[in-house]
mmCIF file of C-alpha atoms in Angstrom:
data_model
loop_
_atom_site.group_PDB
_atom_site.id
_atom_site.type_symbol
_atom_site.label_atom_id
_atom_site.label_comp_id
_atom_site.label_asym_id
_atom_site.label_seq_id
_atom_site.Cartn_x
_atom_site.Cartn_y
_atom_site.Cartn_z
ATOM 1 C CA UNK A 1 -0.763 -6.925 -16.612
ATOM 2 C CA UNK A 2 -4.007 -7.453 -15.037
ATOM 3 C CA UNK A 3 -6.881 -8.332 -16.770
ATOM 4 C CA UNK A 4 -10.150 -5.924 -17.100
ATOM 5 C CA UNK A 5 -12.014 -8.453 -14.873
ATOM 6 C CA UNK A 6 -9.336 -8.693 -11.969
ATOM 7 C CA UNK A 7 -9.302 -4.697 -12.240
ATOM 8 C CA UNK A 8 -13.555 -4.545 -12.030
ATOM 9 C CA UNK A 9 -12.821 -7.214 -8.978
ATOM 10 C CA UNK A 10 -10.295 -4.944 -7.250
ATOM 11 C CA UNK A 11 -12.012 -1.575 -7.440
ATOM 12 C CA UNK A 12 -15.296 -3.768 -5.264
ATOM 13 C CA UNK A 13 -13.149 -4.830 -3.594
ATOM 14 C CA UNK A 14 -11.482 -1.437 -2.675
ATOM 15 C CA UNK A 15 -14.239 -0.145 -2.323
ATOM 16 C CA UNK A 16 -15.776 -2.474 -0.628
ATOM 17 C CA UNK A 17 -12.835 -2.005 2.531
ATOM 18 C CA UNK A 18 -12.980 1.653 2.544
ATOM 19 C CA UNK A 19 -16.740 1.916 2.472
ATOM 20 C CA UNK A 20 -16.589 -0.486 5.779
ATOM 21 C CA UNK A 21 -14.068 1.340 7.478
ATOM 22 C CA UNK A 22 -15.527 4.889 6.537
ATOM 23 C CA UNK A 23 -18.959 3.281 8.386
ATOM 24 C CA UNK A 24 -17.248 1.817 10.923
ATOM 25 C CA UNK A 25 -18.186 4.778 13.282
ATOM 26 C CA UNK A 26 -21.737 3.605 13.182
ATOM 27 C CA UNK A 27 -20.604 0.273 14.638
ATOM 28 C CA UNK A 28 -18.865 1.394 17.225
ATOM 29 C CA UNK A 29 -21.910 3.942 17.836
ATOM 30 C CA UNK A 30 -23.789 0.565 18.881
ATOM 31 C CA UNK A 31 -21.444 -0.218 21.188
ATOM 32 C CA UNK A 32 -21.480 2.798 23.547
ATOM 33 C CA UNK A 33 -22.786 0.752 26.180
ATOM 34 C CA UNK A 34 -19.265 -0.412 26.829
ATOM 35 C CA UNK A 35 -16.552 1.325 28.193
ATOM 36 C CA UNK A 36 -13.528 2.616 24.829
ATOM 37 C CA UNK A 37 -11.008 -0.288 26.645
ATOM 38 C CA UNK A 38 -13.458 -3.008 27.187
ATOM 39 C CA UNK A 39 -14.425 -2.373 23.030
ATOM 40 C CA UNK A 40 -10.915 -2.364 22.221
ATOM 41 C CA UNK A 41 -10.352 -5.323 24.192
ATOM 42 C CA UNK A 42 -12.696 -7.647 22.427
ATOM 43 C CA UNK A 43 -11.437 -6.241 18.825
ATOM 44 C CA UNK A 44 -8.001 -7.545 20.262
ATOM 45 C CA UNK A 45 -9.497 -10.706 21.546
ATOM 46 C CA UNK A 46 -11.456 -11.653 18.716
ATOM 47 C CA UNK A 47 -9.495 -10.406 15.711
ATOM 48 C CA UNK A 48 -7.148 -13.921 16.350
ATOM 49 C CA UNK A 49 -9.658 -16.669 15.552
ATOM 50 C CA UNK A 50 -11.038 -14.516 12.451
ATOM 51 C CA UNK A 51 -6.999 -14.252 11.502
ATOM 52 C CA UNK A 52 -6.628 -17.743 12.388
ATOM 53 C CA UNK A 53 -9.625 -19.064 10.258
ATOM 54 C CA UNK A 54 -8.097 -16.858 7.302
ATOM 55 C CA UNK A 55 -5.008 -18.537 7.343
ATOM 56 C CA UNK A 56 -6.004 -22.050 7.706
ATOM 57 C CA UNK A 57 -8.314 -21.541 4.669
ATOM 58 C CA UNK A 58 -5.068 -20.237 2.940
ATOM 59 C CA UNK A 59 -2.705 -22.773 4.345
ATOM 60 C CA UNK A 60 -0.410 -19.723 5.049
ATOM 61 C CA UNK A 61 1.473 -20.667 7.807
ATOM 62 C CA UNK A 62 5.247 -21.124 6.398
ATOM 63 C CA UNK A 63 5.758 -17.546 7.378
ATOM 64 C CA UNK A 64 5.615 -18.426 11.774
ATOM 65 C CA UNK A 65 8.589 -20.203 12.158
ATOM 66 C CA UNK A 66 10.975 -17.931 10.612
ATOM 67 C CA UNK A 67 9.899 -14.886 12.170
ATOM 68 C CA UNK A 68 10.041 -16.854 15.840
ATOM 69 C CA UNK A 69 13.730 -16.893 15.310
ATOM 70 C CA UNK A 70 14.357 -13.346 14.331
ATOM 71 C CA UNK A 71 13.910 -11.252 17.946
ATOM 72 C CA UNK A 72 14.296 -7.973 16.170
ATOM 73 C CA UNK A 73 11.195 -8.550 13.555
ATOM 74 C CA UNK A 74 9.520 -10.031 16.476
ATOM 75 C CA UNK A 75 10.329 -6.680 18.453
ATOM 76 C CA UNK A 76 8.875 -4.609 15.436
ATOM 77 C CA UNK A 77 5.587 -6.642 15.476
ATOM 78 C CA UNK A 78 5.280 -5.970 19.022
ATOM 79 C CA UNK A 79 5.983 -1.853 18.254
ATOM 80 C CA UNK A 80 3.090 -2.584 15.957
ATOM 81 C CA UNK A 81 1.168 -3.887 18.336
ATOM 82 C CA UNK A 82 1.176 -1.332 20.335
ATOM 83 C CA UNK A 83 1.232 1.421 17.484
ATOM 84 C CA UNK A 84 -2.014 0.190 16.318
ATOM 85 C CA UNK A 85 -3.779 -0.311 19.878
ATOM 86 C CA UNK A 86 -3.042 3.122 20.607
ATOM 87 C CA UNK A 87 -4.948 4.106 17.483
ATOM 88 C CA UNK A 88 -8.266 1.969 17.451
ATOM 89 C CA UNK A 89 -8.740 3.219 21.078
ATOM 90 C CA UNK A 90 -8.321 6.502 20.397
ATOM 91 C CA UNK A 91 -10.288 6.406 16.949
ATOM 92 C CA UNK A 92 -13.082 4.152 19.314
ATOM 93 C CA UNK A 93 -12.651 6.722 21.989
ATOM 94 C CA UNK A 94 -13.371 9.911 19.710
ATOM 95 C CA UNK A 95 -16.085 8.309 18.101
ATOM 96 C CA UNK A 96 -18.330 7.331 21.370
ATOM 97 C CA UNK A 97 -17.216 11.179 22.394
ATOM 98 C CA UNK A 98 -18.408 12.944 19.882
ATOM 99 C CA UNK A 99 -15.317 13.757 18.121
ATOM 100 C CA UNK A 100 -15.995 11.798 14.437
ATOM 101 C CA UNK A 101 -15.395 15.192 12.762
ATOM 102 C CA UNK A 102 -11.707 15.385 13.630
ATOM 103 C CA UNK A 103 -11.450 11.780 13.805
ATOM 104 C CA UNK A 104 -11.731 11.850 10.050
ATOM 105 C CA UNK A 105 -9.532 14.813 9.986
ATOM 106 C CA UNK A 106 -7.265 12.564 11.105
ATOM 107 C CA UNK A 107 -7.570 10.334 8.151
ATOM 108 C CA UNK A 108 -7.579 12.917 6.003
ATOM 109 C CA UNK A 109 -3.961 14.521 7.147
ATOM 110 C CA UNK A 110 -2.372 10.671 7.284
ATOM 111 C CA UNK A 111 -1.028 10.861 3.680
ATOM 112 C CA UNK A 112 0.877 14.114 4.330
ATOM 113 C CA UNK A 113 2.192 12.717 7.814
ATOM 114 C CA UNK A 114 3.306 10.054 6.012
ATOM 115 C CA UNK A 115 5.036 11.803 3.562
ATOM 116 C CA UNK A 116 6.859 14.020 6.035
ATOM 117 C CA UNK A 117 7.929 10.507 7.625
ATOM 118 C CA UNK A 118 9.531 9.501 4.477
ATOM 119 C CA UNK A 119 11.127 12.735 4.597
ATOM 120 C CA UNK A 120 12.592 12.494 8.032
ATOM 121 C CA UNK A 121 12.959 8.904 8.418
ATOM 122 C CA UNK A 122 13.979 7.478 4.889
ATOM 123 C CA UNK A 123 15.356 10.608 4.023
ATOM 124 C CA UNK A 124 13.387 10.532 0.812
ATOM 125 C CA UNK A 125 13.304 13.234 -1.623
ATOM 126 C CA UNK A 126 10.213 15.178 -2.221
ATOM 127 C CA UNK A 127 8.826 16.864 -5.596
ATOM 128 C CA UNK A 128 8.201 20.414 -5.557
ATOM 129 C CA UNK A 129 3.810 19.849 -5.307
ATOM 130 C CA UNK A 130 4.774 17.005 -2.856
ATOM 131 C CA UNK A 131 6.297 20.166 -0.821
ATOM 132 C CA UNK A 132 4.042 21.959 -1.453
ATOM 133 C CA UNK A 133 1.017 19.490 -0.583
ATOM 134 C CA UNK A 134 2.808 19.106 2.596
ATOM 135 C CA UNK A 135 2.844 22.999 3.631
ATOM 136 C CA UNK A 136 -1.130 23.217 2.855
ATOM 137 C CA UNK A 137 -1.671 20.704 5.534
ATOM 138 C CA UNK A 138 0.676 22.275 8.157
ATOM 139 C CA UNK A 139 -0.913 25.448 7.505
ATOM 140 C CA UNK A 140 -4.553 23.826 7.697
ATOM 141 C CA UNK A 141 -3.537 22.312 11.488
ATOM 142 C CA UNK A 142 -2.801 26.261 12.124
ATOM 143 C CA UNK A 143 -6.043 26.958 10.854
ATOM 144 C CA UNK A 144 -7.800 24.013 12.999
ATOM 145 C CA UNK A 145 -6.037 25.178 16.218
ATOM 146 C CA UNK A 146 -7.081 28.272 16.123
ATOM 147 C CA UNK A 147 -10.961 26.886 14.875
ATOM 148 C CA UNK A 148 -10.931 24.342 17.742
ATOM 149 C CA UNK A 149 -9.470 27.071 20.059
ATOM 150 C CA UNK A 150 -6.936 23.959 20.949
ATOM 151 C CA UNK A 151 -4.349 21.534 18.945
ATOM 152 C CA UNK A 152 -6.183 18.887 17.124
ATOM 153 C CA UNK A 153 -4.827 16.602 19.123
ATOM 154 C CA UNK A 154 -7.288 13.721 18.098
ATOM 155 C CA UNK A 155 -6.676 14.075 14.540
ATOM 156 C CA UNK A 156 -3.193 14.660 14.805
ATOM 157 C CA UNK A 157 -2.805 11.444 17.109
ATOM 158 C CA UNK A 158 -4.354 9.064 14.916
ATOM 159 C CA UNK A 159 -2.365 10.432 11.701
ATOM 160 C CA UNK A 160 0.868 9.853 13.853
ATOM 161 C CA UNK A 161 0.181 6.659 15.359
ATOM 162 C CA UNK A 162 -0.927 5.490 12.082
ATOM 163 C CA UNK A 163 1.706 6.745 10.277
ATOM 164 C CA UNK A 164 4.251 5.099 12.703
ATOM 165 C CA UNK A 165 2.163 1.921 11.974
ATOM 166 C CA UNK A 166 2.864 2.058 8.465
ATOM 167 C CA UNK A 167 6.902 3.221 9.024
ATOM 168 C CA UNK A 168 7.744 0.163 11.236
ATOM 169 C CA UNK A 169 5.475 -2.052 9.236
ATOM 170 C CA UNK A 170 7.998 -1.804 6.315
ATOM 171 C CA UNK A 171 10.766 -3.079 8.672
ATOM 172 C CA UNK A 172 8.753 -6.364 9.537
ATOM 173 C CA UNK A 173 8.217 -7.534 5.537
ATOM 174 C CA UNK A 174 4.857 -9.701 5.975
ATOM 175 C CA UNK A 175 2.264 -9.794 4.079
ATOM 176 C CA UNK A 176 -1.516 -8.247 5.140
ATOM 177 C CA UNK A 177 -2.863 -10.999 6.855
ATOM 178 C CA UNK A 178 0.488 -12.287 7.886
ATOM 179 C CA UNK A 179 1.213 -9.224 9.672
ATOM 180 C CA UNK A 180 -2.530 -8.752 11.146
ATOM 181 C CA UNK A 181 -1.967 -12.192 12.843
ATOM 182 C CA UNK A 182 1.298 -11.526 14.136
ATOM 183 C CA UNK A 183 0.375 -8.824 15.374
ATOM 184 C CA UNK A 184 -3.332 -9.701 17.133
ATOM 185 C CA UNK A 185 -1.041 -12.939 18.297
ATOM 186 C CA UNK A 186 0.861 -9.962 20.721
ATOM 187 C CA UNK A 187 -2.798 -8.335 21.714
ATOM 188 C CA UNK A 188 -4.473 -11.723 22.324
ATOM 189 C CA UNK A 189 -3.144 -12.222 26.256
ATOM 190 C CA UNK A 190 -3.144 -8.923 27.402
ATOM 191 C CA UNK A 191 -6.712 -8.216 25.808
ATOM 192 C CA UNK A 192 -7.940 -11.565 27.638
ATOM 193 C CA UNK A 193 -6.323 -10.694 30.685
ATOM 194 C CA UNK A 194 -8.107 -6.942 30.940
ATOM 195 C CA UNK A 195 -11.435 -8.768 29.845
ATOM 196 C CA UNK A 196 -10.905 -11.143 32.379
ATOM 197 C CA UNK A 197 -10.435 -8.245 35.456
ATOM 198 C CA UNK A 198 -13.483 -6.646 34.035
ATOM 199 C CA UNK A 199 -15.490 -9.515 34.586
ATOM 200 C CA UNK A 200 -14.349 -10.118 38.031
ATOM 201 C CA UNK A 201 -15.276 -6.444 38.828
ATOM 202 C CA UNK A 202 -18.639 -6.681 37.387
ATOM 203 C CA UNK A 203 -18.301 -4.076 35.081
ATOM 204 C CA UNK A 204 -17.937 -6.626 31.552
ATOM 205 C CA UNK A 205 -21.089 -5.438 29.128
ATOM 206 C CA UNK A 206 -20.291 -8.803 27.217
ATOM 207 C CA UNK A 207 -21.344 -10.044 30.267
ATOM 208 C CA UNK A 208 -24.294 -8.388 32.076
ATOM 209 C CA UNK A 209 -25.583 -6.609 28.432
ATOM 210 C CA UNK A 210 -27.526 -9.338 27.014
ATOM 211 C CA UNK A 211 -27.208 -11.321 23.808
ATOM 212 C CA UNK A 212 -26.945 -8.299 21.589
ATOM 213 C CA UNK A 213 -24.156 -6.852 23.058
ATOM 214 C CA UNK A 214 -22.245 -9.795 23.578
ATOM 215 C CA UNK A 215 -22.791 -10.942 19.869
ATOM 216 C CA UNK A 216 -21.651 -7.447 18.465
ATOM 217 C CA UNK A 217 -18.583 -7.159 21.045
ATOM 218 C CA UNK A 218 -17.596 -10.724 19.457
ATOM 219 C CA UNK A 219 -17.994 -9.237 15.951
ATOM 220 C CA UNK A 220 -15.235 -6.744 16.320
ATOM 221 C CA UNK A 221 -13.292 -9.431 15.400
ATOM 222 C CA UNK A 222 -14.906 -9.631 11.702
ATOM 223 C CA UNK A 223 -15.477 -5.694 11.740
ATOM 224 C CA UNK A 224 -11.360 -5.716 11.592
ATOM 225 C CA UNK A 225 -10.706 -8.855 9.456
ATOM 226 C CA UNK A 226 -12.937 -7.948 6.827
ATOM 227 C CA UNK A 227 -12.006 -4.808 5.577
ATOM 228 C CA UNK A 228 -8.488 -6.086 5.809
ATOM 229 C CA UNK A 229 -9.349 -8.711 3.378
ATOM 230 C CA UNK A 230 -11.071 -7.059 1.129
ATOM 231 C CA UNK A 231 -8.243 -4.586 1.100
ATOM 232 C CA UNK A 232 -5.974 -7.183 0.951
ATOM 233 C CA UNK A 233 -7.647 -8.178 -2.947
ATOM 234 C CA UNK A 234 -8.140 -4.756 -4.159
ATOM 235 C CA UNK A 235 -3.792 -3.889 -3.296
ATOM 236 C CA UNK A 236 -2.742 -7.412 -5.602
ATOM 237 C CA UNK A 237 -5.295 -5.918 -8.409
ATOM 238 C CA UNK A 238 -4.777 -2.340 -9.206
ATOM 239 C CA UNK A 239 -2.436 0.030 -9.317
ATOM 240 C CA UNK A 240 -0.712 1.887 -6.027
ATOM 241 C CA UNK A 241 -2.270 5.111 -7.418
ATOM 242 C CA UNK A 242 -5.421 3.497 -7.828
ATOM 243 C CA UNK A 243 -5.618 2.389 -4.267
ATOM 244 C CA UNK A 244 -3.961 5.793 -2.983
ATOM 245 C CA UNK A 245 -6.863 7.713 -4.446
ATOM 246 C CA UNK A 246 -9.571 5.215 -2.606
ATOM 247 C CA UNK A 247 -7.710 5.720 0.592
ATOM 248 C CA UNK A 248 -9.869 9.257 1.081
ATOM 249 C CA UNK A 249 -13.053 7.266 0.872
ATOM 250 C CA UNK A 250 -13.195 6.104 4.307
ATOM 251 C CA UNK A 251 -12.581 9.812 6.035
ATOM 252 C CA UNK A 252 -15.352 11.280 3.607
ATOM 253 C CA UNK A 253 -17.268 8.473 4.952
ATOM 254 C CA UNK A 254 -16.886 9.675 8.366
ATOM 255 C CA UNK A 255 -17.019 13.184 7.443
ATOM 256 C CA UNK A 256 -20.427 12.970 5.914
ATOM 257 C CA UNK A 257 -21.677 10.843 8.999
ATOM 258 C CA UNK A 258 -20.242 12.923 11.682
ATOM 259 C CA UNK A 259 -22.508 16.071 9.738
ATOM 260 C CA UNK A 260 -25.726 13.978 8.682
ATOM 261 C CA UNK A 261 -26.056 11.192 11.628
ATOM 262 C CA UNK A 262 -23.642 12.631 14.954
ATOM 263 C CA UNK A 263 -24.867 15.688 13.749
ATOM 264 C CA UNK A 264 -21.419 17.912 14.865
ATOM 265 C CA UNK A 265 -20.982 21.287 14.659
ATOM 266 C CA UNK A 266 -18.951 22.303 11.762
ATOM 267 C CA UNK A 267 -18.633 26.370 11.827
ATOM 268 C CA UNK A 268 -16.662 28.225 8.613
ATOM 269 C CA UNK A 269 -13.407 28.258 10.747
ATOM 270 C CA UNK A 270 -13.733 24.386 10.561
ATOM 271 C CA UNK A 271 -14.696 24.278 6.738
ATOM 272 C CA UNK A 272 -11.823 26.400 5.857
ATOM 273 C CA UNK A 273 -9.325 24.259 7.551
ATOM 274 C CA UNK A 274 -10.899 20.987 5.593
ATOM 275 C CA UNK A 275 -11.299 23.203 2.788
ATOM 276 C CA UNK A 276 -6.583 23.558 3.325
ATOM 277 C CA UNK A 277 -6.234 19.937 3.397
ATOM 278 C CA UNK A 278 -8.460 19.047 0.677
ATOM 279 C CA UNK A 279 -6.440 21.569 -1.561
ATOM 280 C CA UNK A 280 -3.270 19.683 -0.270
ATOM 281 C CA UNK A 281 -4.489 16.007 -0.844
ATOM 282 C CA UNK A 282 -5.846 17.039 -4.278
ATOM 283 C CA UNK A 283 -2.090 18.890 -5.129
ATOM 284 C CA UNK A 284 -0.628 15.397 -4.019
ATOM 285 C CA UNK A 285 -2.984 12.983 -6.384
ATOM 286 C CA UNK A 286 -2.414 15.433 -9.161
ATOM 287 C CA UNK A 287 1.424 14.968 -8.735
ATOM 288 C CA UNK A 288 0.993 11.131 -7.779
ATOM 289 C CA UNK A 289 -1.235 10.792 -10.979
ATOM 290 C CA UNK A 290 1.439 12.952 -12.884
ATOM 291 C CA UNK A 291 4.498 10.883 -11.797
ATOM 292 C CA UNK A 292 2.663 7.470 -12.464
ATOM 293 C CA UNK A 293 1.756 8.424 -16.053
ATOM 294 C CA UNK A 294 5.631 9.599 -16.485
ATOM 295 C CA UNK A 295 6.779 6.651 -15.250
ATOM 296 C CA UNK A 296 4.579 4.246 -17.658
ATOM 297 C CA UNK A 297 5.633 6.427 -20.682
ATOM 298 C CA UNK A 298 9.260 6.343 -19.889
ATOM 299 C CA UNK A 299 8.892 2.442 -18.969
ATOM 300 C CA UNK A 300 7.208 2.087 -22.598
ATOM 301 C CA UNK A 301 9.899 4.116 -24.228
ATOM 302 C CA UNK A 302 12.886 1.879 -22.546
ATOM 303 C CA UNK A 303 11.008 -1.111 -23.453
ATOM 304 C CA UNK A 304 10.663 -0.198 -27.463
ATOM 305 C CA UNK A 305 13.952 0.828 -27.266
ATOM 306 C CA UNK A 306 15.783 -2.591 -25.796
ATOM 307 C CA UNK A 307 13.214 -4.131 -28.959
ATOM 308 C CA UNK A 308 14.727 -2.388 -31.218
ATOM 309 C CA UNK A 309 18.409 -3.193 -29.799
ATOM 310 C CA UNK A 310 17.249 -6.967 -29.908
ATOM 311 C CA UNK A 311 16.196 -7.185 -33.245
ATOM 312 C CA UNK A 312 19.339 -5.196 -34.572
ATOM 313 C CA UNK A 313 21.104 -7.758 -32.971
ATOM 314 C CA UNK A 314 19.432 -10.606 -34.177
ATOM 315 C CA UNK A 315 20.217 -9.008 -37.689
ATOM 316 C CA UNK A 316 23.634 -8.792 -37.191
ATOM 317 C CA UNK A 317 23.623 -12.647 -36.055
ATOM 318 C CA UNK A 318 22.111 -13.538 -39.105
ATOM 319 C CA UNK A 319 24.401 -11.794 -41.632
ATOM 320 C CA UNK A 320 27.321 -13.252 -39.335
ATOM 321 C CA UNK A 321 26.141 -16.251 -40.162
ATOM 322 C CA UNK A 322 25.391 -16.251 -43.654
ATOM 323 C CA UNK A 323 29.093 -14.556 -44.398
ATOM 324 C CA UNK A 324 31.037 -17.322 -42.481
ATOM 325 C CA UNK A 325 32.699 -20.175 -44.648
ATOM 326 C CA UNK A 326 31.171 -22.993 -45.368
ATOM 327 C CA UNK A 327 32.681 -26.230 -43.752
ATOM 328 C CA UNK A 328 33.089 -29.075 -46.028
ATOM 329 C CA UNK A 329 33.429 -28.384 -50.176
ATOM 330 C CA UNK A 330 32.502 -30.846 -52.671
ATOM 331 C CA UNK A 331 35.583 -33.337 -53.506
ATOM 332 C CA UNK A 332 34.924 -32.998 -57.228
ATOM 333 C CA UNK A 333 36.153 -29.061 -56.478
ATOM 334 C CA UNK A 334 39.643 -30.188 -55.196
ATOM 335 C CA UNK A 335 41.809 -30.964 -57.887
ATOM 336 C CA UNK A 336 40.662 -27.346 -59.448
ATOM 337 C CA UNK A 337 41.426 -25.227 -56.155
ATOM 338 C CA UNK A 338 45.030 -27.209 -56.387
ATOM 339 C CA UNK A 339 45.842 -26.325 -59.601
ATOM 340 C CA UNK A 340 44.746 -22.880 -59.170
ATOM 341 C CA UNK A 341 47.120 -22.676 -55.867
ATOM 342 C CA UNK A 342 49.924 -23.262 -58.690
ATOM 343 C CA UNK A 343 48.959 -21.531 -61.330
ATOM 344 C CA UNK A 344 49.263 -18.300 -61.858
ATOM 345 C CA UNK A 345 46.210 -16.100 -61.873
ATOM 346 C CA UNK A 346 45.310 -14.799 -65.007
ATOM 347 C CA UNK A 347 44.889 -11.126 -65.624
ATOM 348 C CA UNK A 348 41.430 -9.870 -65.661
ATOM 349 C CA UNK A 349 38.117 -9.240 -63.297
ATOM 350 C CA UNK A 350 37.599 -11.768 -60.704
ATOM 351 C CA UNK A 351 35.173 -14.664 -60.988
ATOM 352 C CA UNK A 352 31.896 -14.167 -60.079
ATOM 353 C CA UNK A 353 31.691 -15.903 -57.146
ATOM 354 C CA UNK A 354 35.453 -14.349 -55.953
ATOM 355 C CA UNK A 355 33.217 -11.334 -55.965
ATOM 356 C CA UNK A 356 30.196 -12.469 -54.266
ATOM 357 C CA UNK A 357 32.341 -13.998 -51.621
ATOM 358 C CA UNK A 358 34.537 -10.767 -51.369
ATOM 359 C CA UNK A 359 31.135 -8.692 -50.736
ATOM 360 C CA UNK A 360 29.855 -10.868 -48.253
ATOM 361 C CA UNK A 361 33.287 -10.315 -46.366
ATOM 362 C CA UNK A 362 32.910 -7.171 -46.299
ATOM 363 C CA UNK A 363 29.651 -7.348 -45.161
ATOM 364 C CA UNK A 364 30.316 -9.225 -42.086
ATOM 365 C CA UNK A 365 33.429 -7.078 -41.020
ATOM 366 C CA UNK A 366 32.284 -4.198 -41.828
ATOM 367 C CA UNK A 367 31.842 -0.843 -39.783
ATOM 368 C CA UNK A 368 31.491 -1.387 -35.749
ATOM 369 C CA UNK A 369 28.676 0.452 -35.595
ATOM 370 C CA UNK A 370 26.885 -0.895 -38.275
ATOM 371 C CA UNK A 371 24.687 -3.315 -36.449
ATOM 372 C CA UNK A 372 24.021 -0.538 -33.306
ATOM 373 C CA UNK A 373 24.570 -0.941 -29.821
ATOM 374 C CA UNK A 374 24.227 -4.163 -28.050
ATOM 375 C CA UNK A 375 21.568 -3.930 -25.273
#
């Protein structure tokens, strides 16, 4: 069990990575100089040294050899790869358009696409308010559609992608920064080679934007690491509820920023379908809070209960023992147990200690279930 300090570390931590990537949107905001690719090409290129750096200060690198000879976790890192690209260039993408609103929609809706992925996928089994969360938030996309006067297709594609992130992710079996260099590893030469064609073009910002933009294009690198970090210490501190609930922190992040800073339109057709998938995420805590608290009681129950088996057991050890015959009488007894093997008993109540070792006979085989079930 953690300690209260570890648990104060891990929710600043937690919050620490959601509150970055929930801002995030202002940092890419900076960057609108440069073109979505060229942006996502430098978070490619310069996430590896940050990963790199990580690692060496861990001395975490065990892990490389054995995945080099297993092609189909090796395949999955590369699906992962991809998976992810696909989503920081569209989430980059709808944040230099305009589009942070739905972005965090996006966010928002990942838990319930995730869920239905379990569903279809794992072929999990759902609780009723888990079904129930999930049918809010297909109704709310309705709701969207028709506010948008098109599919969501931004939100939609960045729950999916990231969703699928998350599904293959669970095939690969690496730890957080493990997996983030594995995977950046795969980005690193095709992000250098599209850098490299922009810069023969002349159309590279890192090159013709001055130092400012070249120093912030090299800090997508630690914009990604970090969070990842600090998420990375919050997940081995507290609880998987704890850390489910934080999860909404970054899309209210970009929620509030798209209405106070991008200053998007948000018209009542919009609230209402936020309004549907706030409903469903709150029906799913509720149950996830629910089932947690279930679980610990009936984990506390089983554990009083195997207590209780092993001290009835150790009981019955220690009457076992104390009824078994003692090895080795005194000489001086001898003579007396012979004559009273030819002897004939004499009429009358047994000696005392006939009696006292009759009773502890009894005692030890006595009754089955006397001593309760073994555990």
């Amino acid at each position: 069990m953690q300690s209260r300090s570890d648990q104060r570390a891990g929710l600043v931590f937690g919050i620490a990575a959601y509150t970055m990537w929930g801002l995030l949107p202002l940092y890419w905001h900076l960057l609108d100089a440069a073109s979505p690719s060229e942006i996502l090409a430098h978070r490619m290129a310069w996430s590896l040294p940050v990963a790199v750096v990580i690692l060496a200060a861990m001395r975490r690198w065990a892990w490389i050899r054995p995945l080099l000879r297993q092609p189909r976790r090796l395949a999955l890192v590369l699906v992962c790869a991809l998976v992810i690209s696909t989503n920081w260039f569209l989430y980059i993408w709808a944040v230099n358009s305009g589009h942070v609103l739905e972005a965090s929609l996006g966010y928002f809706i990942n838990p319930l696409v995730s869920i239905a992925f379990g569903v279809f996928f794992l072929r999990e089994r759902l609780r009723p308010l888990q079904w129930t969360a999930v049918g809010v938030g297909a109704l709310a996309v309705v709701v969207m559609t028709v506010a948008y006067g098109k599919m969501p297709w931004i939100a939609l594609g960045l729950a999916f992608t990231f969703a699928t992130y998350g599904l293959v992710k669970k095939g690969i079996k690496l730890d957080g920064i493990e997996g983030f260099s594995a995977e950046t590893a795969m980005q690193l030469l095709p992000a250098l080679g599209f850098l490299i064609y922009l810069g023969a073009r002349g159309e590279s910002v890192f090159v013709s934007g001055g130092v400012g933009q070249a120093l912030l294009l090299a800090g997508c690198g630690v914009a990604t690491a970090v969070p990842l970090i600090c998420f990375g210490a919050s997940a081995v501190r507290l609880p998987l509820t704890v850390i489910g609930m934080m999860q909404y922190l970054a899309p209210t992040f970009q929620f509030a920023l798209g209405l106070t800073v991008f200053h998007e339109e948000m018209p009542a057709e919009r609230w209402a379908g936020f309004g549907l998938v706030w409903v469903a995420l709150a029906v799913l805590t509720w149950d996830a809070l629910r089932t947690a608290r279930r679980a610990r009681v009936a984990l506390a129950d089983a554990a009083a209960r195997a207590g209780e088996a092993a001290a009835e057991q150790a009981r019955a050890a220690r009457i076992a023992q104390s009824a078994a015959p003692q090895s080795g009488a005194p000489q001086s007894c001898a003579p007396q147990a012979e004559t009273a093997a030819t002897e004939p008993a004499p009429a009358g109540p047994p000696p005392a200690g006939a009696a006292r070792a009759s009773a502890a006979e009894t005692a030890a085989t006595g009754p089955a279930d006397a001593t309760g079930p073994t555990p």
